[in-house]
Short mmCIF file of C-alpha atoms and ligand atoms in Angstrom, two decimals:
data_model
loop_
_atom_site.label_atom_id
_atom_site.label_comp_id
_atom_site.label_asym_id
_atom_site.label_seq_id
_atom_site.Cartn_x
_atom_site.Cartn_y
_atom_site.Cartn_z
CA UNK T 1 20.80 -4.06 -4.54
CA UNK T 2 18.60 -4.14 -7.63
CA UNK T 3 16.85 -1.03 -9.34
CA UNK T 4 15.06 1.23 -7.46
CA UNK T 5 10.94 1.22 -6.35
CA UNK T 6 9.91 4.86 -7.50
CA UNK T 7 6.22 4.97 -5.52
CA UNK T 8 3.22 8.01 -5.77
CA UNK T 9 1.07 8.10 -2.82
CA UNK T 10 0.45 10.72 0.04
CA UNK T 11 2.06 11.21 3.50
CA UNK T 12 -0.08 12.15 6.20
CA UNK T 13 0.44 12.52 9.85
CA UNK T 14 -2.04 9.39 11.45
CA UNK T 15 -3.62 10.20 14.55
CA UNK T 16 -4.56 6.81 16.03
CA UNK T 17 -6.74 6.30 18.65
CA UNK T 18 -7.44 3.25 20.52
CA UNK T 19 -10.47 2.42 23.11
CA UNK T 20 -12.85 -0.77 23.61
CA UNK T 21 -15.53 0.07 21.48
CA UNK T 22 -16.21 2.81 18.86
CA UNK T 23 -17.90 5.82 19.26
CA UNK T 24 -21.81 6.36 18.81
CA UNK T 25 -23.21 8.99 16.73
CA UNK T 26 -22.92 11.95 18.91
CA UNK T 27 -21.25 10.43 21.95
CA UNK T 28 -18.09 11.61 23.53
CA UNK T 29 -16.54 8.98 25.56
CA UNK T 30 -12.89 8.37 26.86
CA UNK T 31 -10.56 6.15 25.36
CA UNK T 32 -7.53 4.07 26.34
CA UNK T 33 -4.64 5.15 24.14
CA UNK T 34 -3.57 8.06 21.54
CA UNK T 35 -0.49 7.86 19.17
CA UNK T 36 1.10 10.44 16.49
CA UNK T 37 3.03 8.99 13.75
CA UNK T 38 3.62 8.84 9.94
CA UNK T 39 1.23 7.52 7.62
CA UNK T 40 -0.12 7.66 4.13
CA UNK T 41 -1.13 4.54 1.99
CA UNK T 42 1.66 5.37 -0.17
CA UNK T 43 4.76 6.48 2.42
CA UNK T 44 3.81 3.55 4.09
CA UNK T 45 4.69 1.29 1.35
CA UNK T 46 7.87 3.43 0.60
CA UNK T 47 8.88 2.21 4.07
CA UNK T 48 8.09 -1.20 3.72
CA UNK T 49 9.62 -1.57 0.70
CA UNK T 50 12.85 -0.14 2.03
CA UNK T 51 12.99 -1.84 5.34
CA UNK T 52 12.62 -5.24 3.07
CA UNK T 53 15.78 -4.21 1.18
CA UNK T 54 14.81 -1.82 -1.83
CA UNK T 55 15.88 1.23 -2.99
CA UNK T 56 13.09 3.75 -2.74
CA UNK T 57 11.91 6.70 -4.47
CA UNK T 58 9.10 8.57 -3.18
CA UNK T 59 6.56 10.62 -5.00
CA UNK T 60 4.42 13.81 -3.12
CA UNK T 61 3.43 16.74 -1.90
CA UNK T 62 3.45 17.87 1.66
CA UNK T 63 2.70 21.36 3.57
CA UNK T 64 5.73 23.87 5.08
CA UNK T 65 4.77 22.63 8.87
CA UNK T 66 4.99 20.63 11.72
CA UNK T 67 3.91 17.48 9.76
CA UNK T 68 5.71 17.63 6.72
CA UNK T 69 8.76 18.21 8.68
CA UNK T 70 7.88 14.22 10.08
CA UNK T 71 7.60 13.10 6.26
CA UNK T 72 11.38 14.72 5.60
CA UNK T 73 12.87 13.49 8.95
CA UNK T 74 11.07 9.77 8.09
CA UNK T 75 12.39 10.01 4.53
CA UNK T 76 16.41 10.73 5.88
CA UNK T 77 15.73 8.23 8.80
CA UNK T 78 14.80 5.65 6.53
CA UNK T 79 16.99 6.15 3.64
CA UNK T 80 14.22 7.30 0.78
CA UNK T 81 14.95 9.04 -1.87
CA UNK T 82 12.79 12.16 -1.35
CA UNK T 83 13.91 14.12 -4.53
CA UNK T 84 10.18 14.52 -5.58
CA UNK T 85 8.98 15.22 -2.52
CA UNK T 86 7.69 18.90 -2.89
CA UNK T 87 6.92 20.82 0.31
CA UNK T 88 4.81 23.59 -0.67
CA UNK T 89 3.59 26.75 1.89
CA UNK T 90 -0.33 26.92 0.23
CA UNK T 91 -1.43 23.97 1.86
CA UNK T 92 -0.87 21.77 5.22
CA UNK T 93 0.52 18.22 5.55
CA UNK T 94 -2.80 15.92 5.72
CA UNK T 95 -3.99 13.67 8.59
CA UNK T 96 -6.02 10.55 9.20
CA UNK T 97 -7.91 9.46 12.04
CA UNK T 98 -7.70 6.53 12.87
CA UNK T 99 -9.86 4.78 15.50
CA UNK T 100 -8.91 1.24 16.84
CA UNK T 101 -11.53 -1.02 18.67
CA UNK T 102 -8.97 -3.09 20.54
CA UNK T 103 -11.73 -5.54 21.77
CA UNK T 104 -12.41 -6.51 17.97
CA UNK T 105 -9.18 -5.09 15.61
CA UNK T 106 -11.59 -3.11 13.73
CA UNK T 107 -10.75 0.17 12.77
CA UNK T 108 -12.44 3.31 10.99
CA UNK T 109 -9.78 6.05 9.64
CA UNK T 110 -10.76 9.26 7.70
CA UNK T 111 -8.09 10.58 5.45
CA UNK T 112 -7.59 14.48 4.82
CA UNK T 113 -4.49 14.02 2.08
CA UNK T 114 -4.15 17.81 2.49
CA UNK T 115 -1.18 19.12 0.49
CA UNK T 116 -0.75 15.67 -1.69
CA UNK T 117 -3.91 16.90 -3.43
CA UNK T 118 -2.14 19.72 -5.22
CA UNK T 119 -0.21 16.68 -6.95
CA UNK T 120 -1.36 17.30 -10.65
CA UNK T 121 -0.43 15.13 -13.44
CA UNK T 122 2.43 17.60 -14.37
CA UNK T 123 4.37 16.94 -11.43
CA UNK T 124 4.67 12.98 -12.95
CA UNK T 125 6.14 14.98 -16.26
CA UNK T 126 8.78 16.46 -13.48
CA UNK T 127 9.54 13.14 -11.89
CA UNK T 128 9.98 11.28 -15.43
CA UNK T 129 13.76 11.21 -15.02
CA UNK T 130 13.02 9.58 -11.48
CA UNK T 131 11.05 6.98 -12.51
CA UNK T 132 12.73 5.64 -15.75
CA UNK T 133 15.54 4.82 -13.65
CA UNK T 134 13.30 2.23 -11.58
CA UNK T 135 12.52 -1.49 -11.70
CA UNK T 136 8.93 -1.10 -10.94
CA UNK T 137 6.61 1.96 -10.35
CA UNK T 138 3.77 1.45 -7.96
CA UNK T 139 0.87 4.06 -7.03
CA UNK T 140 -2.41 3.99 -4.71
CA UNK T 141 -5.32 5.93 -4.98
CA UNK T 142 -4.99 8.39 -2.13
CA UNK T 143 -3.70 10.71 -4.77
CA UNK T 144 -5.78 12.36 -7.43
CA UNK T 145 -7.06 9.61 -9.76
CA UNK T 146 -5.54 11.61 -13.07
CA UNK T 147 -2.13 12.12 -11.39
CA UNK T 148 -2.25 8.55 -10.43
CA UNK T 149 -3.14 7.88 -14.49
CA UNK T 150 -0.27 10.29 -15.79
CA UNK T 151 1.83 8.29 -13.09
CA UNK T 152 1.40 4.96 -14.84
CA UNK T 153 1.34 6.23 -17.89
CA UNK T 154 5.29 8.07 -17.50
CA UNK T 155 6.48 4.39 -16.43
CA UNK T 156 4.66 2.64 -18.99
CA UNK T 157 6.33 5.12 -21.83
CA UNK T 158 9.47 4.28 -20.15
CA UNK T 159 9.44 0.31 -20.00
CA UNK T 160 8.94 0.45 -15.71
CA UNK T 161 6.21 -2.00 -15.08
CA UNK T 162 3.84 -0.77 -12.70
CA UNK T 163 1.76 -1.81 -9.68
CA UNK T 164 -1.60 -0.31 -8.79
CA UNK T 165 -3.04 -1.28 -5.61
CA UNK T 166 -6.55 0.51 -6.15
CA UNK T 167 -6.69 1.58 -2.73
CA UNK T 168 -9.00 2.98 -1.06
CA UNK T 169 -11.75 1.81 -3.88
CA UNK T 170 -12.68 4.52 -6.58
CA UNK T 171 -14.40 4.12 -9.85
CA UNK T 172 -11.49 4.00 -12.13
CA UNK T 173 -11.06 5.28 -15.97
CA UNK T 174 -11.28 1.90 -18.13
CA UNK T 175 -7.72 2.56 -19.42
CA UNK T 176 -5.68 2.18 -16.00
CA UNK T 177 -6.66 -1.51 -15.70
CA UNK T 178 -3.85 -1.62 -19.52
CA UNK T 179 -1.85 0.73 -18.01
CA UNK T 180 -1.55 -2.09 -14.44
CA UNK T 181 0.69 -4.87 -14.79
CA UNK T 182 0.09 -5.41 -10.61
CA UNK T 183 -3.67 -5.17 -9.52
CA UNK T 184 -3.71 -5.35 -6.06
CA UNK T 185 -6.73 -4.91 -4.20
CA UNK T 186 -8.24 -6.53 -0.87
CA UNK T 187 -11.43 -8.12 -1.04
CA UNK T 188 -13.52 -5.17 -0.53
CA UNK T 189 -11.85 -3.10 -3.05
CA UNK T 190 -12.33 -5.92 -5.25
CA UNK T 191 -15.47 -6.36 -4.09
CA UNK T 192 -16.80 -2.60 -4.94
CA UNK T 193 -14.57 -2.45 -8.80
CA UNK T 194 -15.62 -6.14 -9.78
CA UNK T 195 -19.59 -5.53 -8.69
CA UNK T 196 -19.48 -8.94 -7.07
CA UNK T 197 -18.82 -10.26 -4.01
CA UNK T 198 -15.58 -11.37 -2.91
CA UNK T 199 -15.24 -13.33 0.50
CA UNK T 200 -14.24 -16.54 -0.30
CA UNK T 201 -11.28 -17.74 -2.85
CA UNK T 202 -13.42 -18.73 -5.64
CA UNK T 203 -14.87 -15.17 -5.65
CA UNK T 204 -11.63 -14.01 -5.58
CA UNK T 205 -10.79 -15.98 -8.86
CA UNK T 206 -13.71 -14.93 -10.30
CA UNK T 207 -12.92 -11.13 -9.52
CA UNK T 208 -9.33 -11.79 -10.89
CA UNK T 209 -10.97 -12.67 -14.04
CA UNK T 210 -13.21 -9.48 -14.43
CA UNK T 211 -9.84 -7.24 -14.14
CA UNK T 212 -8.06 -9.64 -16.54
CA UNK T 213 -10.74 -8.95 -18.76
CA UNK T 214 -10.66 -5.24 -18.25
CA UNK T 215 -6.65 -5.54 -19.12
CA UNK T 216 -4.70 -5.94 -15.96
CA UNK T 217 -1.63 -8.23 -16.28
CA UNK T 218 -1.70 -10.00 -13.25
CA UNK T 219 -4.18 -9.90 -11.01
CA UNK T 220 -3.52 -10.19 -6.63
CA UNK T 221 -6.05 -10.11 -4.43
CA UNK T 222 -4.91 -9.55 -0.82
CA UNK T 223 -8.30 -12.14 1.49
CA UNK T 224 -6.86 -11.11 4.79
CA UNK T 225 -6.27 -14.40 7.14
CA UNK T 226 -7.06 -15.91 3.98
CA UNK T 227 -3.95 -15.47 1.93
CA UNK T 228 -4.14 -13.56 -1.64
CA UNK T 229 -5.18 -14.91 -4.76
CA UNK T 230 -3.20 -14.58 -7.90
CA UNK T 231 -4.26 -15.14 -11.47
CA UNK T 232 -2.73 -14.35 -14.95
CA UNK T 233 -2.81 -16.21 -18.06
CA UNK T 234 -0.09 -18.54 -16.69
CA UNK T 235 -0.83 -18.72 -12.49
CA UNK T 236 -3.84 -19.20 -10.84
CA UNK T 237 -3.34 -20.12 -7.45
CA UNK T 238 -4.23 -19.41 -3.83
CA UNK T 239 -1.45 -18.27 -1.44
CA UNK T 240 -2.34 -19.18 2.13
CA UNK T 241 -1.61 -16.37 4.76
CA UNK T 242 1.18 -16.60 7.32
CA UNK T 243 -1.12 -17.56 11.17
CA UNK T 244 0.36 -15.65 13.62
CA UNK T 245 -2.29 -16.61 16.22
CA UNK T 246 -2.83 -14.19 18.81
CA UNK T 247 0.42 -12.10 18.20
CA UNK T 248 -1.89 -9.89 16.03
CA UNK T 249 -2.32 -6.42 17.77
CA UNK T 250 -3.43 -3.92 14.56
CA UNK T 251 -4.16 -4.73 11.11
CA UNK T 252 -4.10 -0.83 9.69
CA UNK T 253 -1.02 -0.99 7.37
CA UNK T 254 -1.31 -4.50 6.99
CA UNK T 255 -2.38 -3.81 2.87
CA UNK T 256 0.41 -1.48 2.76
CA UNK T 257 3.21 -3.67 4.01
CA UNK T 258 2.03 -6.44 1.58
CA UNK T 259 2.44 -4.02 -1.53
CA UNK T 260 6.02 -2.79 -0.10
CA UNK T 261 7.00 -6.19 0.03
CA UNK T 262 5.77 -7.24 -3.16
CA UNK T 263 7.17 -4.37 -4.85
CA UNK T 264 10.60 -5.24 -3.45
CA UNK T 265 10.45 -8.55 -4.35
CA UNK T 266 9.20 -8.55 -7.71
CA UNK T 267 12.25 -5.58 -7.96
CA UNK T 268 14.78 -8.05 -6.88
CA UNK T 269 13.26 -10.76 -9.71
CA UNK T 270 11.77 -13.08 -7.02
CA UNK T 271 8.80 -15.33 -9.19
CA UNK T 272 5.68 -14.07 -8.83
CA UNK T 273 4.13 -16.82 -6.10
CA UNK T 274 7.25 -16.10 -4.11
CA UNK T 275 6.88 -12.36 -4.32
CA UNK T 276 3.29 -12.69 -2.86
CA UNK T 277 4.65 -15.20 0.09
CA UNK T 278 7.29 -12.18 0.64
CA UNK T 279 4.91 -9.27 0.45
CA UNK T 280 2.12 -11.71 2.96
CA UNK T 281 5.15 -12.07 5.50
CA UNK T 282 5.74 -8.88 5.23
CA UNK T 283 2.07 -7.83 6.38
CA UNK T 284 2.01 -10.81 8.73
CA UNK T 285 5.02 -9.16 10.83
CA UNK T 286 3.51 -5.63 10.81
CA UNK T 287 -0.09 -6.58 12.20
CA UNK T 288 2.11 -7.76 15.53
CA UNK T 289 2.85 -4.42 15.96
CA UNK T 290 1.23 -1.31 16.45
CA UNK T 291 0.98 2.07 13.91
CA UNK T 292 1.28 2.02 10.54
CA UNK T 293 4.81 3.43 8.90
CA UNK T 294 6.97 2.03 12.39
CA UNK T 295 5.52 -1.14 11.83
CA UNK T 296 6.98 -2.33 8.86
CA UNK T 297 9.43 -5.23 9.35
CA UNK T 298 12.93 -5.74 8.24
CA UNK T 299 14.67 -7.82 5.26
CA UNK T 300 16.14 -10.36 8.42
CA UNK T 301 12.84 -10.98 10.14
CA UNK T 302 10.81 -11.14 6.56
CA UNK T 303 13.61 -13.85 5.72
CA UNK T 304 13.07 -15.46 9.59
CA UNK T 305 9.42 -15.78 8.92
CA UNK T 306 9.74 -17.36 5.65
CA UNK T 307 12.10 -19.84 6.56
CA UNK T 308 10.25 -20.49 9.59
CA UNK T 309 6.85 -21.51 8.07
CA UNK T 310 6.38 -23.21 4.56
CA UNK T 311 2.81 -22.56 3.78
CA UNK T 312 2.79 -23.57 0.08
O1 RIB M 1 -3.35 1.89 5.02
C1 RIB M 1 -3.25 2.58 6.24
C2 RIB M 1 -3.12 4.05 6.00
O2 RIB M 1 -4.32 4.51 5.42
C3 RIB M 1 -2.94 4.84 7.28
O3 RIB M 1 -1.58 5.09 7.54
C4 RIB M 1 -3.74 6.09 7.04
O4 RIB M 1 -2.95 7.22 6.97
C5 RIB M 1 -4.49 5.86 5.73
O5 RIB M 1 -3.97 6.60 4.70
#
């Protein structure tokens, strides 16, 4: 096993329900399903990238309660290293709701990261050790934008290349595109930090180009059924997605399975097209099954779907 994956992000508890259409403003109405599990843009990935084969470090805060006793009893389930996991008693474990339109796959989710936002860029200081041990560092943007900064900047000081998937979009301090050798945003967070549209490939590329410009390394843009574009001053290619028809039962996680799968594969020295076409299978497995976290495939059926399907 190579390095480890040290990875900042927030765990909350997601509250997912499901029901045919989604609510009105100021309607009750009864739905079809409800289902508690662990979430988090960033735990999520921490679970991806371990079920595809890495060693994982993960980086938070959560509350003295019912929820942050989940986060521990995923972290020792799973196998991640939850040395910088602080559970403090002034603050509760967050939540997201997360409401699934099972006619359509759309979803709407509102994210309360509760005791992850008494993360302050300090707490990176504290984890320093942590991360200079790792082959890559990766962070979202669940967590306060400056401790996600300080986060990037620890790695960087230390020689760990680092992975940003700007997610969910926020206006972002012109240095963190240097301090990203991974961009990784989906079309709409692309979208919203580029100022142009991004639906189709070419938009994508042209996206690519505005981060470039800004100082990313190497740009990825996740397109969905699409596939991801990548671009950096050697690559610029389209990777198509993995169809898996109408096996597809919920896409929330999908973005975070990709980045745990990346992550692992860049760790283990995959090249960088193959990476991608690890970290798309990756997603392409979860969305066939439902929640977030428990969703997250397995090195052996990651390695089953790529063998399965050449889509280069
Ligand atoms: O990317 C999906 C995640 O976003 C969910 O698990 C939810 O918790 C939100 O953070």
């Amino acid at each position: 096993m190579s390095k480890p994956i040290s990875i900042l992000g927030i765990f909350v508890a997601d509250l997912t329900f499901r029901s045919n259409r989604m609510p009105r403003q100021g309607e009750t109405f009864i739905g079809n399903s409800f289902k508690l599990g662990p979430g988090g843009k960033g735990s999520n990935q921490a679970v991806a990238a371990r079920r595809a084969g890495a060693k994982t470090m993960f980086i938070t805060k959560v509350g003295k309660d019912t929820f942050g006793e989940m986060a521990m009893k995923l972290y020792a389930d799973e196998g991640i290293n939850s040395e910088f996991v602080w559970e403090i008693p002034k603050n509760s474990t967050g939540a997201a709701a997360i409401m699934v339109n099972e006619e359509s796959g759309d979803n709407a989710i509102i994210v309360v990261p509760g005791a992850a936002d008494e993360l302050v860029p300090d707490d990176l200081e504290d984890a320093e050790a942590g991360i200079a041990e790792c082959a890559y560092f990766m962070a979202s943007l669940e967590v306060p934008i400056p401790v996600m900064q300080r986060g990037l900047e620890v790695a960087k000081r230390n020689g760990v290349p680092t992975i940003l998937n700007p997610a969910p979009a926020a206006i972002l301090p012109d240095e963190v595109y240097g301090l990203s050798d991974y961009f990784t945003p989906n079309e709409t967070e692309a979208s919203m930090l580029a100022g142009i549209p991004v639906e189709t490939v070419e938009q994508a590329r042209d996206a690519a180009k505005v981060f470039m410009d800004r100082g990313v390394d190497t740009v990825v843009i996740t397109l969905g059924e699409n596939g991801a574009y990548v671009r950096n001053s050697e690559i610029r290619q389209h990777v198509p997605a993995f169809d898996m028809g109408d096996k597809v039962l919920e896409t929330t996680g999908a973005g975070d399975a990709f980045n745990g799968g990346f992550a692992h594969a860049l760790a283990e020295g995959m090249p960088l097209i193959d990476a991608v076409r690890f970290g798309s299978a990756t997603a392409a497995i979860s969305v066939t099954r439902l929640g977030t976290a428990p969703a997250m495939p397995y090195n052996n059926e990651i390695q089953q779907l790529l063998d399965s399907q050449n889509t280069q």
